[in-house]
mmCIF file of C-alpha atoms in Angstrom:
data_model
loop_
_atom_site.group_PDB
_atom_site.id
_atom_site.type_symbol
_atom_site.label_atom_id
_atom_site.label_comp_id
_atom_site.label_asym_id
_atom_site.label_seq_id
_atom_site.Cartn_x
_atom_site.Cartn_y
_atom_site.Cartn_z
ATOM 1 C CA MET O 1 97.783 187.466 56.633
ATOM 2 C CA LYS O 2 100.670 189.145 55.006
ATOM 3 C CA SER O 3 102.231 192.472 56.485
ATOM 4 C CA ARG O 4 101.497 194.409 53.289
ATOM 5 C CA TYR O 5 97.677 193.911 53.883
ATOM 6 C CA ARG O 6 97.658 195.391 57.350
ATOM 7 C CA LYS O 7 97.470 198.941 56.160
ATOM 8 C CA HIS O 8 94.691 198.109 53.941
ATOM 9 C CA VAL O 9 92.797 196.458 56.978
ATOM 10 C CA ASP O 10 93.378 199.780 58.832
ATOM 11 C CA LYS O 11 91.969 201.826 56.011
ATOM 12 C CA LEU O 12 88.982 199.616 55.795
ATOM 13 C CA VAL O 13 88.254 199.917 59.547
ATOM 14 C CA LYS O 14 88.817 203.769 59.477
ATOM 15 C CA ASN O 15 86.422 204.156 56.398
ATOM 16 C CA SER O 16 83.939 201.847 57.585
ATOM 17 C CA PRO O 17 80.277 203.098 58.348
ATOM 18 C CA ILE O 18 78.835 202.544 61.691
ATOM 19 C CA VAL O 19 75.494 200.974 62.549
ATOM 20 C CA GLY O 20 74.072 202.334 65.930
ATOM 21 C CA PHE O 21 71.138 201.468 68.191
ATOM 22 C CA SER O 22 69.535 203.565 70.721
ATOM 23 C CA GLN O 23 66.525 203.645 72.962
ATOM 24 C CA THR O 24 65.690 207.236 72.502
ATOM 25 C CA GLU O 25 65.927 209.430 69.540
ATOM 26 C CA VAL O 26 69.297 211.003 69.651
ATOM 27 C CA PHE O 27 70.269 212.121 66.284
ATOM 28 C CA GLU O 28 68.602 213.603 63.118
ATOM 29 C CA LYS O 29 69.013 212.305 59.584
ATOM 30 C CA ASN O 30 71.753 214.279 57.693
ATOM 31 C CA GLN O 31 73.313 215.563 61.037
ATOM 32 C CA LEU O 32 76.921 215.779 61.238
ATOM 33 C CA ILE O 33 78.396 214.302 64.614
ATOM 34 C CA ASN O 34 81.682 213.980 66.187
ATOM 35 C CA THR O 35 83.148 210.903 67.452
ATOM 36 C CA ASN O 36 82.651 211.875 71.111
ATOM 37 C CA GLU O 37 78.906 212.009 70.415
ATOM 38 C CA LEU O 38 78.768 208.330 69.430
ATOM 39 C CA LYS O 39 78.526 207.702 73.258
ATOM 40 C CA LYS O 40 74.906 208.783 72.994
ATOM 41 C CA LEU O 41 74.172 205.670 71.162
ATOM 42 C CA ASN O 42 73.480 202.453 73.351
ATOM 43 C CA LYS O 43 75.260 200.207 71.084
ATOM 44 C CA TYR O 44 77.148 200.757 67.882
ATOM 45 C CA ALA O 45 79.672 198.849 65.657
ATOM 46 C CA GLY O 46 81.553 199.105 62.277
ATOM 47 C CA LEU O 47 84.035 196.812 60.773
ATOM 48 C CA GLU O 48 86.689 196.288 63.580
ATOM 49 C CA LYS O 49 90.044 194.942 63.381
ATOM 50 C CA ASP O 50 90.611 191.653 65.377
ATOM 51 C CA ASP O 51 93.032 189.035 65.888
ATOM 52 C CA TYR O 52 92.186 186.142 63.764
ATOM 53 C CA ALA O 53 94.155 183.012 63.087
ATOM 54 C CA ASP O 54 96.474 183.403 60.049
ATOM 55 C CA MET O 55 94.218 183.779 56.999
ATOM 56 C CA ARG O 56 94.171 185.477 53.710
ATOM 57 C CA TYR O 57 93.207 189.160 53.419
ATOM 58 C CA ARG O 58 89.950 188.269 51.598
ATOM 59 C CA ASP O 59 88.809 185.892 54.191
ATOM 60 C CA TYR O 60 89.973 188.542 56.979
ATOM 61 C CA ARG O 61 87.565 190.983 55.232
ATOM 62 C CA LYS O 62 84.698 188.467 55.158
ATOM 63 C CA GLN O 63 85.307 187.765 58.789
ATOM 64 C CA MET O 64 85.100 191.402 59.637
ATOM 65 C CA TYR O 65 82.015 191.653 57.700
ATOM 66 C CA SER O 66 80.437 188.325 59.196
ATOM 67 C CA ASP O 67 81.147 189.804 62.759
ATOM 68 C CA LEU O 68 79.403 193.079 61.967
ATOM 69 C CA LEU O 69 76.256 191.155 60.550
ATOM 70 C CA LEU O 70 75.971 188.977 63.503
ATOM 71 C CA PHE O 71 76.051 192.045 65.864
ATOM 72 C CA VAL O 72 73.531 193.926 63.874
ATOM 73 C CA ASP O 73 71.181 190.812 63.555
ATOM 74 C CA ASN O 74 71.655 190.341 67.494
ATOM 75 C CA TYR O 75 70.540 193.771 68.348
ATOM 76 C CA PHE O 76 67.721 193.914 65.841
ATOM 77 C CA VAL O 77 66.243 190.585 67.283
ATOM 78 C CA CYS O 78 66.854 191.051 71.178
ATOM 79 C CA GLY O 79 68.397 194.300 71.735
ATOM 80 C CA ASN O 80 65.214 196.142 72.817
ATOM 81 C CA HIS O 81 66.189 199.188 70.956
ATOM 82 C CA GLU O 82 63.791 201.771 69.262
ATOM 83 C CA TYR O 83 66.037 203.469 66.733
ATOM 84 C CA VAL O 84 68.750 202.261 64.383
ATOM 85 C CA TYR O 85 71.119 204.744 62.589
ATOM 86 C CA LEU O 86 73.766 204.291 59.872
ATOM 87 C CA LEU O 87 76.518 206.865 60.410
ATOM 88 C CA VAL O 88 79.100 207.346 57.324
ATOM 89 C CA PRO O 89 82.532 208.803 58.022
ATOM 90 C CA THR O 90 82.920 212.293 56.355
ATOM 91 C CA LYS O 91 86.308 213.536 57.664
ATOM 92 C CA GLU O 92 88.398 212.728 60.651
ATOM 93 C CA ASN O 93 86.491 212.028 63.787
ATOM 94 C CA GLN O 94 83.318 213.343 62.213
ATOM 95 C CA TYR O 95 80.174 211.259 60.869
ATOM 96 C CA LYS O 96 77.188 211.922 58.835
ATOM 97 C CA VAL O 97 73.769 210.361 59.798
ATOM 98 C CA THR O 98 72.661 208.937 56.516
ATOM 99 C CA GLU O 99 69.960 206.685 57.786
ATOM 100 C CA LYS O 100 67.627 206.985 60.714
ATOM 101 C CA GLU O 101 64.896 204.326 61.372
ATOM 102 C CA SER O 102 62.323 203.736 64.026
ATOM 103 C CA LEU O 103 61.551 199.928 64.606
ATOM 104 C CA ASN O 104 58.130 200.628 65.539
ATOM 105 C CA GLU O 105 57.275 203.065 62.710
ATOM 106 C CA TRP O 106 59.004 200.711 60.234
ATOM 107 C CA SER O 107 56.868 197.802 61.562
ATOM 108 C CA ARG O 108 53.758 199.614 61.073
ATOM 109 C CA ASN O 109 54.467 200.701 57.769
ATOM 110 C CA TYR O 110 55.802 197.383 56.734
ATOM 111 C CA TRP O 111 52.350 195.615 57.635
ATOM 112 C CA ASN O 112 50.226 198.434 56.117
ATOM 113 C CA ARG O 113 52.054 197.636 52.963
ATOM 114 C CA GLU O 114 52.238 193.908 53.018
ATOM 115 C CA ASP O 115 48.616 193.300 54.737
ATOM 116 C CA PRO O 116 46.578 196.602 54.575
ATOM 117 C CA LYS O 117 43.337 194.817 55.610
ATOM 118 C CA ASN O 118 44.943 192.788 58.558
ATOM 119 C CA GLU O 119 43.841 189.451 57.155
ATOM 120 C CA ARG O 120 46.838 187.382 57.831
ATOM 121 C CA ASP O 121 46.363 184.558 60.242
ATOM 122 C CA TRP O 122 50.082 183.742 60.582
ATOM 123 C CA CYS O 123 53.552 185.519 59.650
ATOM 124 C CA TYR O 124 57.086 184.643 60.037
ATOM 125 C CA PHE O 125 58.743 185.743 63.499
ATOM 126 C CA ASP O 126 59.968 189.251 63.259
ATOM 127 C CA GLU O 127 59.254 189.327 59.263
ATOM 128 C CA ASP O 128 59.095 193.104 59.376
ATOM 129 C CA THR O 129 62.390 193.393 61.367
ATOM 130 C CA VAL O 130 64.182 191.010 58.866
ATOM 131 C CA ASP O 131 63.017 193.694 56.188
ATOM 132 C CA LEU O 132 64.689 196.475 58.054
ATOM 133 C CA PHE O 133 67.882 194.403 58.605
ATOM 134 C CA ASN O 134 68.168 193.863 54.894
ATOM 135 C CA TYR O 135 67.539 197.479 54.124
ATOM 136 C CA ILE O 136 70.312 198.728 56.624
ATOM 137 C CA THR O 137 72.740 195.960 55.475
ATOM 138 C CA ASN O 138 72.141 196.997 51.744
ATOM 139 C CA LYS O 139 72.708 200.747 52.826
ATOM 140 C CA PHE O 140 75.794 199.767 54.709
ATOM 141 C CA ASP O 141 77.118 197.902 51.624
ATOM 142 C CA LYS O 142 76.551 200.784 49.416
ATOM 143 C CA SER O 143 78.206 203.323 51.679
ATOM 144 C CA LEU O 144 81.126 200.976 52.155
ATOM 145 C CA LYS O 145 83.902 202.217 49.719
ATOM 146 C CA ASN O 146 86.022 199.148 49.773
ATOM 147 C CA LYS O 147 83.550 196.261 48.742
ATOM 148 C CA ILE O 148 83.354 192.941 50.558
ATOM 149 C CA THR O 149 81.985 189.922 48.778
ATOM 150 C CA ARG O 150 78.705 189.717 50.549
ATOM 151 C CA TYR O 151 77.225 186.622 51.966
ATOM 152 C CA ASN O 152 73.998 185.306 51.204
ATOM 153 C CA PHE O 153 72.102 184.568 54.354
ATOM 154 C CA MET O 154 68.633 184.975 53.276
#
């Protein structure tokens, strides 16, 4: 990657929203938190700068985004967490909780909407979790100021 793009990568990482997971309820929606309070979350990640082989800036951004999606997918499926949060940077070392979802509540609401009479005899594995994953990634994309061309996984 050309050296002139390094500052763009730094700015992209600095302004990246954060997706966090916790086993207990630690934050409320619309709450402002400091960087130090991120330790209350069990796992969290945003776009992170990494050393990839020489690649173009556009491909570097896509690789950063792909790494984030893999992290989020992994912790939705097998992370054993109860809550998922989307934190958007507001000022230096400060974040605002824009989304807070409980996986159990989301699942219950999803199945009440999709199959209210509980007549299904089969479903896809973690169909409700995939719906929540799509919701969180869409909210992440909307809150990311520097747009990255999105992959179409599903």
